[in-house]
Amino acid sequence: MAAALSVIMTFLVLTHTVLAHRQPQIFQNTGGIRGTSFIDHEDTISGFHGRTFLRDNIPYIDIPDKLVQDVYYYRWTSLQRNLRYVTAGIGYMCTEFVHPVGYAQAFGTIDAAAGHQIDEARWLRNTAYADDYIQLYTRGPADPLQYTQWILDATSRRAMVTGDSEFLANQLHGMIRVWGLWDPYFNSTVGLYYYQPVWDAQELSLPGFVADPGNTNWDLRKDGPDTYRPSHNAYMVANARAIARAASIAHDDLIESNFSRIADELEAAMYERLWAPEQEFFLGVDYPVFRPVPNGSKLTSFLPQMDVIRPDNPELTRLTGREQVGLFPYRFGIGLEKSYAQPALDAMFDPAGFLAPYGPTTLEIRDPWFAATKPDPNYSAIYRSGVTNATAEQYYQYLHTYALTQQKNGKPYVAESHSPFGDVWSADSRNHSEHYDHSTNNDDVITGLLGILPQPDDTLHISPIVPTNWTYFALENLPYHGHLVTVLYDKDGLRYNAGLGLTVYVDGEIIHHGEDQFAVVPIPPPVVVPHDEKPINIAANPDGPGQYPTADATFTYPADYSYKAIDGVVYYDQVPDNRWTDYTSPNMNDTLTVHFARPHNVSSVTLALYSDISRGGSVDLPRLIEIYGSSGHVTTVDSSTMLMSNDHNEISFDTVETTFVAVNMYRRSAATWVGVCELEVWTPPPTGPTYFAVDAHLTGANTQVLFDMSSTATSNGAVVGGVKADSNVAFSGIWSNGHSTRLTLSYANTGNTVVSISVEVNQMPQTVLTLVPSKSKYATVATKITLAKGKNYVSLRGGSDEADIQYETLKID
Ligand SMILES: *[C@@H]1O[C@H](CO)[C@@H](O)[C@H](O)[C@H]1NC(C)=O
Ligand SMILES: *[C@@H]1O[C@H](CO)[C@@H](O)[C@H](O)[C@H]1NC(C)=O
Ligand SMILES: *[C@@H]1O[C@H](CO)[C@@H](O)[C@H](O)[C@H]1NC(C)=O
Ligand SMILES: *[C@@H]1O[C@H](CO)[C@@H](O)[C@H](O)[C@H]1NC(C)=O
Ligand SMILES: *[C@@H]1O[C@H](CO)[C@@H](O)[C@H](O)[C@H]1NC(C)=O
Ligand SMILES: *[C@@H]1O[C@H](CO)[C@@H](O)[C@H](O)[C@H]1NC(C)=O
Ligand SMILES: *[C@@H]1O[C@H](CO)[C@@H](O)[C@H](O)[C@H]1NC(C)=O
Ligand SMILES: *[C@@H]1O[C@H](CO)[C@@H](O)[C@H](O)[C@H]1NC(C)=O
Ligand SMILES: CC(=O)N[C@H]1CO[C@H](CO)[C@@H](O)[C@@H]1O
């Protein structure tokens, strides 16, 4: 491959018609940042749908191993399928299953996967994905206690990729709140955390078999007894260190030293209690006691004392048997000394240990309870510690095995779990497991194989772990500290024509050249996109019909669903399904309409157009599209404009004020129909001081948008009504510089009772608003609140079943 350096703008605009083929405005403020194009940016991704996302977001690679490379590109598409736009204000999250499962928490979140997902998403150019997702945990309603997790650690390490350390510092108090939720599962005598293995995302793991050897209690066998686990405790050490780091950036010495001490003590307890010298491994310890078990996020049921092998375990006897979770601590920097790391490494390469054709296994193969589920290699930490005899070839062997595992029918693929010995997924169900997102892969390629070690200061560290016979590799347009970094290694200089050895570019300029594969290079200070300027999608609805925005269509194929066009999920597969189509419609044109609760100023519509015509289906691009709003016809996109199938098409027009956007699509022929995976309407975010209650996320059996012509807050009289005891009117995306401010609620209370409403800021109750009866008029009530720096969640929780309460606006000034 020979390529000349050409400088490209990151916000690639492909056409100058009304169609701008890009995520709207995302990179508007990165001003002047440029990358390189040694790798063919189109060819590499031509086999995938949703190429605009890939082009705008992913770092490209070029390596001698096609299998690892193909899986790398596939994994960006599987991540994309799992990115869900929740609602304006909240922004993005990441699902573990593309169709959220019943046990998922708020908006389909499952915290077990979040650390992996943040580790992957931190390498996307659009920082909104991970910013929003992190804040859904630190400030929003996502549940960080359902499963064990290392979200705080991932948040801290991510800041070393974005260079946005202020964002990390701003999360400090939210991180401490998340930490504190785990207090009930800490035994201070032992100095460790415990949980059931099933909630450590390891159902059917060794403790369950040891506790139920006779297989008489399936739940116990599947879930396992409470156990002090090396995985969970390592996550907590890493989470505590993340808090200490956030505190250090925030110049809060007390919190920093407190959490450094907490981390050190927890780590010391791990060596003392969980390291088994006789088995040379980190092991779990049973903790069979009476304690509440989580049921979803709620502590509702109690697990009886279990009659296990050790009915009570005062001596803290360790399990016999080495599990894969004993390999996890190294990833978090724990056990990186020869006496701990060498035996772990040896076990990974022992055919009776964890080594398998599609390994590592979850339990040693020699163990009588041997069974296997999810792969999760980490080896780079042990390799780099230099305390063992690990080789780059061994690292590569595991990475290649991992890529070999992520296959189905000869193509990259991920489902829930894989057999260690056969080329078969052991958990993979149709319309459910596809593109399962509960593992790290691309972060391993970037930080492990290709050796980018994120740093807190203005340096770039390159330390690849590649086999000695590799003569080339490239990592191109990697976002790092708000710059685009390209790393080329070309032993003989023939592949990239950019010289022999290692060449490093930052924003299109050569900043380093050397023969060695290793480098530490100073780079310019971070460039951070202001968070409060990121556009929002006002069309997304996380709840389905019953709340605004709503979607309807003049015709919908019975197996499709107009709501799918505004569910925030974008992927173009036939199965799992995610679309509206008018397949079988008798009309030559059909109209898909999204209705907002109140008028908005709108200047574009982005359509993720579905087509399966090249996959044997009958849905094709529209021949012509007309857009209508409240004031009539807005624009027409005719055949002179190239529409892209299975991708985003942004249609821009002069701003109109409207309560709906109607998209009238004409079929190309009598034998083809039209389809939309997602209809997005991106607008600038509200900046206050006034926020409309009808824009908030509403929960409660009766809580909904009503139209009250006596309200003048909006021109269509939209207000929130049905505010009852079970209500939560949750405003998100309220921006603040982080200080005390006045909150004024405009409401009507038509009952005779005084009603108290709890005001929660970022999930913490702060104050109470007293809503005195206001007859049929709207009145205001004010209070002082303290907001955090950046985006805030402000919830008005509660109401009254006796009174009729309506909300107009919240004013923050
Ligand atoms: C350290 O932090 C923990 C967790 O937030 C808190 O409970 C404890 O009081 C703090 N200790 C000190 C000395 O500040
Ligand atoms: C969990 O809670 C739900 C609803 O509160 C209840 O229906 C279910 O039985 C509970 N499950 C367990 C295992 O306690
Ligand atoms: C903590 O662990 C010790 C030692 O196993 C045990 O005796 C004690 O009951 C545990 N404490 C709680 C609160 O469970
Ligand atoms: C590393 O040392 C172990 C003994 O701890 C040995 O079994 C193994 O073969 C060595 N590996 C390599 C790659 O030299
Ligand atoms: C796939 O699952 C979704 C949600 O679970 C369901 O609505 C849809 O009908 C299913 N589709 C197929 C093709 O089975
Ligand atoms: C490196 O050597 C291994 C083992 O001999 C071989 O399988 C592989 O193809 C070689 N790779 C390259 C890029 O030459
Ligand atoms: C088809 O387009 C015409 C012209 O814009 C429009 O009046 C009609 O409502 C459309 N039909 C449907 C079913 O959307
Ligand atoms: C739309 O923009 C106009 C002009 O800036 C402004 O007067 C109007 O209030 C805006 N409408 C809405 C709903 O924000
Ligand atoms: C392969 C893998 O999971 N890599 C991780 C290993 O651990 C280091 C930290 O010690 C992480 O940065 C890597 O992402």
Coordinates of C-alpha atoms in Angstrom, one line a residue, residues 39-324:
I39 CA -5.1 4.0 4.9
D40 CA -8.1 3.8 2.4
H41 CA -10.9 5.2 4.5
E42 CA -13.7 4.1 2.2
D43 CA -12.6 0.6 1.1
T44 CA -11.9 -0.5 4.7
I45 CA -15.5 0.1 5.8
S46 CA -17.3 -0.6 2.5
G47 CA -18.8 -3.8 3.8
F48 CA -20.6 -2.1 6.6
H49 CA -23.8 -0.1 7.1
G50 CA -23.8 3.2 8.8
R51 CA -20.6 4.3 7.2
T52 CA -21.0 8.0 8.1
F53 CA -20.7 7.1 11.8
L54 CA -17.5 5.1 11.1
R55 CA -15.9 7.7 8.9
D56 CA -16.6 10.4 11.4
N57 CA -15.5 8.5 14.5
I58 CA -13.2 5.6 14.2
P59 CA -9.4 5.3 14.2
Y60 CA -8.2 3.2 11.2
I61 CA -5.7 0.4 11.5
D62 CA -3.5 -1.5 9.1
I63 CA -1.8 -4.6 10.4
P64 CA -0.4 -7.9 9.0
D65 CA -3.2 -10.0 10.7
K66 CA -6.4 -9.8 8.7
L67 CA -8.4 -11.6 11.2
V68 CA -7.6 -9.2 14.1
Q69 CA -8.1 -6.3 11.7
D70 CA -11.5 -7.4 10.4
V71 CA -12.7 -8.0 13.9
Y72 CA -11.5 -4.6 14.9
Y73 CA -13.6 -2.8 12.2
Y74 CA -16.6 -5.1 13.0
R75 CA -16.4 -4.2 16.6
W76 CA -16.9 -0.5 15.9
T77 CA -20.1 -1.4 14.0
S78 CA -21.2 -3.6 16.9
L79 CA -20.6 -0.7 19.3
Q80 CA -22.5 1.6 17.0
R81 CA -25.5 -0.7 17.1
N82 CA -25.5 -0.5 20.9
L83 CA -25.2 3.3 21.1
R84 CA -28.7 4.6 22.0
Y85 CA -29.8 8.2 22.0
V86 CA -32.0 8.2 25.1
T87 CA -33.6 11.6 25.0
A88 CA -32.7 15.3 24.6
G89 CA -30.7 16.3 27.6
I90 CA -29.6 12.8 28.6
G91 CA -28.0 12.1 25.3
Y92 CA -26.3 8.7 24.6
M93 CA -26.0 5.4 26.4
C94 CA -24.8 2.0 25.4
T95 CA -26.9 -1.1 25.6
E96 CA -25.5 -4.6 26.2
F97 CA -28.2 -6.3 24.1
V98 CA -29.5 -4.4 21.0
H99 CA -33.1 -5.2 22.2
P100 CA -32.9 -4.2 25.9
V101 CA -33.7 -7.1 28.2
G102 CA -36.3 -7.1 31.0
Y103 CA -33.7 -7.0 33.8
A104 CA -31.9 -4.0 32.3
Q105 CA -32.2 -0.8 34.4
A106 CA -33.0 2.8 33.4
F107 CA -33.2 3.1 29.6
G108 CA -31.8 -0.3 29.1
T109 CA -28.6 0.2 31.0
I110 CA -26.7 -2.7 32.5
D111 CA -23.7 -1.5 34.5
A112 CA -21.7 -4.8 34.2
A113 CA -20.9 -3.9 30.6
A114 CA -20.3 -0.1 31.1
G115 CA -16.6 -0.3 32.0
H116 CA -15.9 -2.2 28.8
Q117 CA -18.1 0.1 26.8
I118 CA -16.5 3.3 28.1
D119 CA -13.0 1.7 27.4
E120 CA -14.1 1.2 23.8
A121 CA -16.1 4.5 23.3
R122 CA -13.2 6.6 24.6
W123 CA -11.6 6.1 21.2
L124 CA -14.5 7.6 19.2
R125 CA -14.0 11.1 17.9
N126 CA -17.4 12.3 19.1
T127 CA -16.9 12.6 22.9
A128 CA -20.6 13.0 23.5
Y129 CA -21.1 9.2 23.5
A130 CA -19.0 8.5 26.5
D131 CA -19.6 11.9 28.2
D132 CA -23.3 11.3 28.2
Y133 CA -23.1 7.6 29.2
I134 CA -20.7 8.3 32.1
Q135 CA -23.0 11.0 33.5
L136 CA -26.0 8.7 33.2
Y137 CA -24.2 6.9 36.1
T138 CA -22.5 9.7 38.0
R139 CA -25.5 12.1 37.8
G140 CA -28.4 10.3 36.2
P141 CA -30.7 7.4 37.1
A142 CA -28.5 4.5 35.8
D143 CA -27.9 1.8 38.4
P144 CA -24.3 1.3 39.4
L145 CA -25.2 -1.3 42.0
Q146 CA -26.9 -4.0 39.9
Y147 CA -23.7 -5.7 38.9
T148 CA -20.1 -5.1 40.0
Q149 CA -18.4 -2.5 37.8
W150 CA -15.4 -0.4 37.2
I151 CA -17.2 2.6 35.7
L152 CA -15.3 5.2 37.8
D153 CA -11.9 3.7 36.8
A154 CA -12.9 3.7 33.2
T155 CA -14.0 7.3 33.6
S156 CA -10.7 8.3 35.0
R157 CA -8.7 6.4 32.3
R158 CA -10.9 7.9 29.6
A159 CA -9.9 11.4 30.7
M160 CA -6.3 10.5 29.7
V161 CA -7.6 9.9 26.2
T162 CA -9.7 13.0 25.8
G163 CA -7.4 15.2 27.8
D164 CA -10.5 16.6 29.4
S165 CA -9.5 16.4 33.0
E166 CA -11.9 19.1 34.0
F167 CA -14.8 16.8 33.0
L168 CA -13.3 14.1 35.3
A169 CA -12.9 16.6 38.2
N170 CA -16.5 17.7 37.7
Q171 CA -17.8 14.2 38.2
L172 CA -16.0 13.9 41.6
H173 CA -19.1 14.2 43.8
G174 CA -21.1 11.9 41.6
M175 CA -18.3 9.4 41.7
I176 CA -18.3 9.5 45.5
R177 CA -22.1 8.9 45.5
V178 CA -21.7 5.9 43.3
W179 CA -18.9 4.6 45.6
G180 CA -21.1 4.9 48.7
L181 CA -23.9 2.8 47.2
W182 CA -21.6 -0.2 47.8
D183 CA -21.2 0.4 51.5
P184 CA -23.7 -2.3 52.5
Y185 CA -21.6 -5.0 50.8
F186 CA -18.3 -4.1 52.6
N187 CA -17.3 -6.2 55.6
S188 CA -15.1 -3.9 57.6
T189 CA -13.7 -6.8 59.8
V190 CA -12.5 -8.6 56.6
G191 CA -11.8 -5.4 54.7
L192 CA -13.3 -6.6 51.5
Y193 CA -16.5 -6.3 49.4
Y194 CA -18.7 -9.3 48.7
Y195 CA -21.5 -10.1 46.2
Q196 CA -23.0 -13.1 44.5
P197 CA -21.1 -14.2 41.5
V198 CA -24.2 -13.9 39.3
W199 CA -24.1 -10.1 40.0
D200 CA -20.4 -10.2 39.2
A201 CA -21.6 -11.1 35.7
Q202 CA -20.5 -14.7 36.2
E203 CA -23.5 -16.9 36.5
L204 CA -22.8 -20.6 36.9
S205 CA -19.3 -20.0 38.3
L206 CA -17.3 -22.1 40.7
P207 CA -18.7 -20.9 44.0
G208 CA -22.2 -22.0 42.9
F209 CA -21.0 -25.5 42.2
V210 CA -19.0 -25.7 45.4
A211 CA -22.1 -24.4 47.4
D212 CA -24.5 -26.8 45.6
P213 CA -22.4 -29.9 44.7
G214 CA -25.5 -32.1 44.6
N215 CA -27.4 -29.8 42.2
T216 CA -30.4 -29.6 44.4
N217 CA -30.8 -25.8 44.3
W218 CA -30.6 -24.4 40.8
D219 CA -30.7 -20.7 41.9
L220 CA -27.8 -21.3 44.3
R221 CA -25.8 -23.1 41.7
K222 CA -26.5 -20.5 39.0
D223 CA -26.2 -17.4 41.2
G224 CA -23.6 -18.6 43.7
P225 CA -23.3 -17.7 47.4
D226 CA -22.0 -14.3 48.5
T227 CA -18.3 -14.3 47.8
Y228 CA -15.4 -12.0 48.3
R229 CA -14.1 -12.0 44.7
P230 CA -10.8 -10.9 43.3
S231 CA -12.6 -9.3 40.3
H232 CA -15.0 -7.2 42.3
N233 CA -12.5 -6.1 44.9
A234 CA -10.0 -5.2 42.1
Y235 CA -12.7 -3.0 40.5
M236 CA -13.2 -1.3 43.8
V237 CA -9.5 -0.6 44.3
A238 CA -9.5 0.9 40.8
N239 CA -12.6 2.9 41.4
A240 CA -11.2 4.3 44.7
R241 CA -8.0 5.3 42.8
A242 CA -10.1 7.0 40.2
I243 CA -11.9 9.1 42.8
A244 CA -8.5 10.0 44.3
R245 CA -7.3 11.1 40.8
A246 CA -10.5 13.2 40.2
A247 CA -10.0 14.8 43.7
S248 CA -6.4 15.5 42.9
I249 CA -7.4 17.4 39.7
A250 CA -10.1 19.2 41.7
H251 CA -7.4 20.1 44.2
D252 CA -9.3 18.4 47.0
D253 CA -6.5 17.0 49.1
L254 CA -8.7 15.5 51.8
I255 CA -10.7 13.4 49.4
E256 CA -7.6 12.5 47.5
S257 CA -5.7 11.2 50.5
N258 CA -8.8 9.5 51.9
F259 CA -9.5 7.5 48.7
S260 CA -5.8 6.7 48.2
R261 CA -5.8 5.2 51.7
I262 CA -9.1 3.3 51.0
A263 CA -7.6 1.9 47.8
D264 CA -4.3 0.9 49.5
E265 CA -6.1 -0.8 52.4
L266 CA -8.5 -2.7 50.0
E267 CA -5.6 -3.8 47.9
A268 CA -3.7 -5.0 51.0
A269 CA -6.7 -7.0 52.1
M270 CA -6.8 -8.6 48.7
Y271 CA -3.2 -9.8 49.1
E272 CA -3.9 -11.0 52.6
R273 CA -7.2 -12.7 52.0
L274 CA -7.6 -13.5 48.4
W275 CA -4.1 -14.5 47.3
A276 CA -3.7 -18.2 47.8
P277 CA 0.0 -19.0 48.2
E278 CA -0.8 -22.7 48.0
Q279 CA -2.6 -22.3 44.7
E280 CA -0.5 -19.4 43.5
F281 CA -3.7 -17.5 42.5
F282 CA -6.2 -14.8 43.4
L283 CA -9.3 -16.8 44.6
G284 CA -12.8 -16.1 45.9
V285 CA -13.9 -16.6 49.4
D286 CA -17.4 -17.8 50.3
Y287 CA -19.4 -15.4 52.5
P288 CA -22.5 -17.3 53.4
V289 CA -24.6 -14.9 55.6
F290 CA -28.1 -13.5 55.8
R291 CA -28.2 -10.4 53.7
P292 CA -30.3 -8.4 51.2
V293 CA -29.9 -9.4 47.6
P294 CA -30.5 -6.9 44.8
N295 CA -33.6 -7.4 42.9
G296 CA -33.0 -5.0 40.0
S297 CA -31.9 -1.9 41.8
K298 CA -34.2 -2.5 44.8
L299 CA -33.3 -4.4 47.9
T300 CA -36.5 -6.3 48.1
S301 CA -35.8 -9.8 49.0
F302 CA -33.6 -11.7 51.4
L303 CA -31.4 -14.7 50.7
P304 CA -31.7 -17.2 53.5
Q305 CA -28.5 -18.5 55.2
M306 CA -27.3 -21.2 52.8
D307 CA -26.3 -24.7 53.9
V308 CA -23.1 -24.8 51.9
I309 CA -20.0 -26.7 52.4
R310 CA -18.9 -24.1 55.0
P311 CA -22.2 -23.1 56.6
D312 CA -20.4 -20.2 58.2
N313 CA -16.9 -19.5 57.2
P314 CA -15.2 -17.7 60.1
E315 CA -11.8 -18.8 59.0
L316 CA -12.4 -17.2 55.6
T317 CA -11.3 -20.4 53.9
R318 CA -10.6 -19.8 50.2
L319 CA -12.2 -21.8 47.4
T320 CA -10.2 -24.5 45.8
G321 CA -10.0 -24.0 42.1
R322 CA -8.6 -21.3 40.0
E323 CA -11.1 -19.1 38.1
Q324 CA -10.6 -16.6 35.3

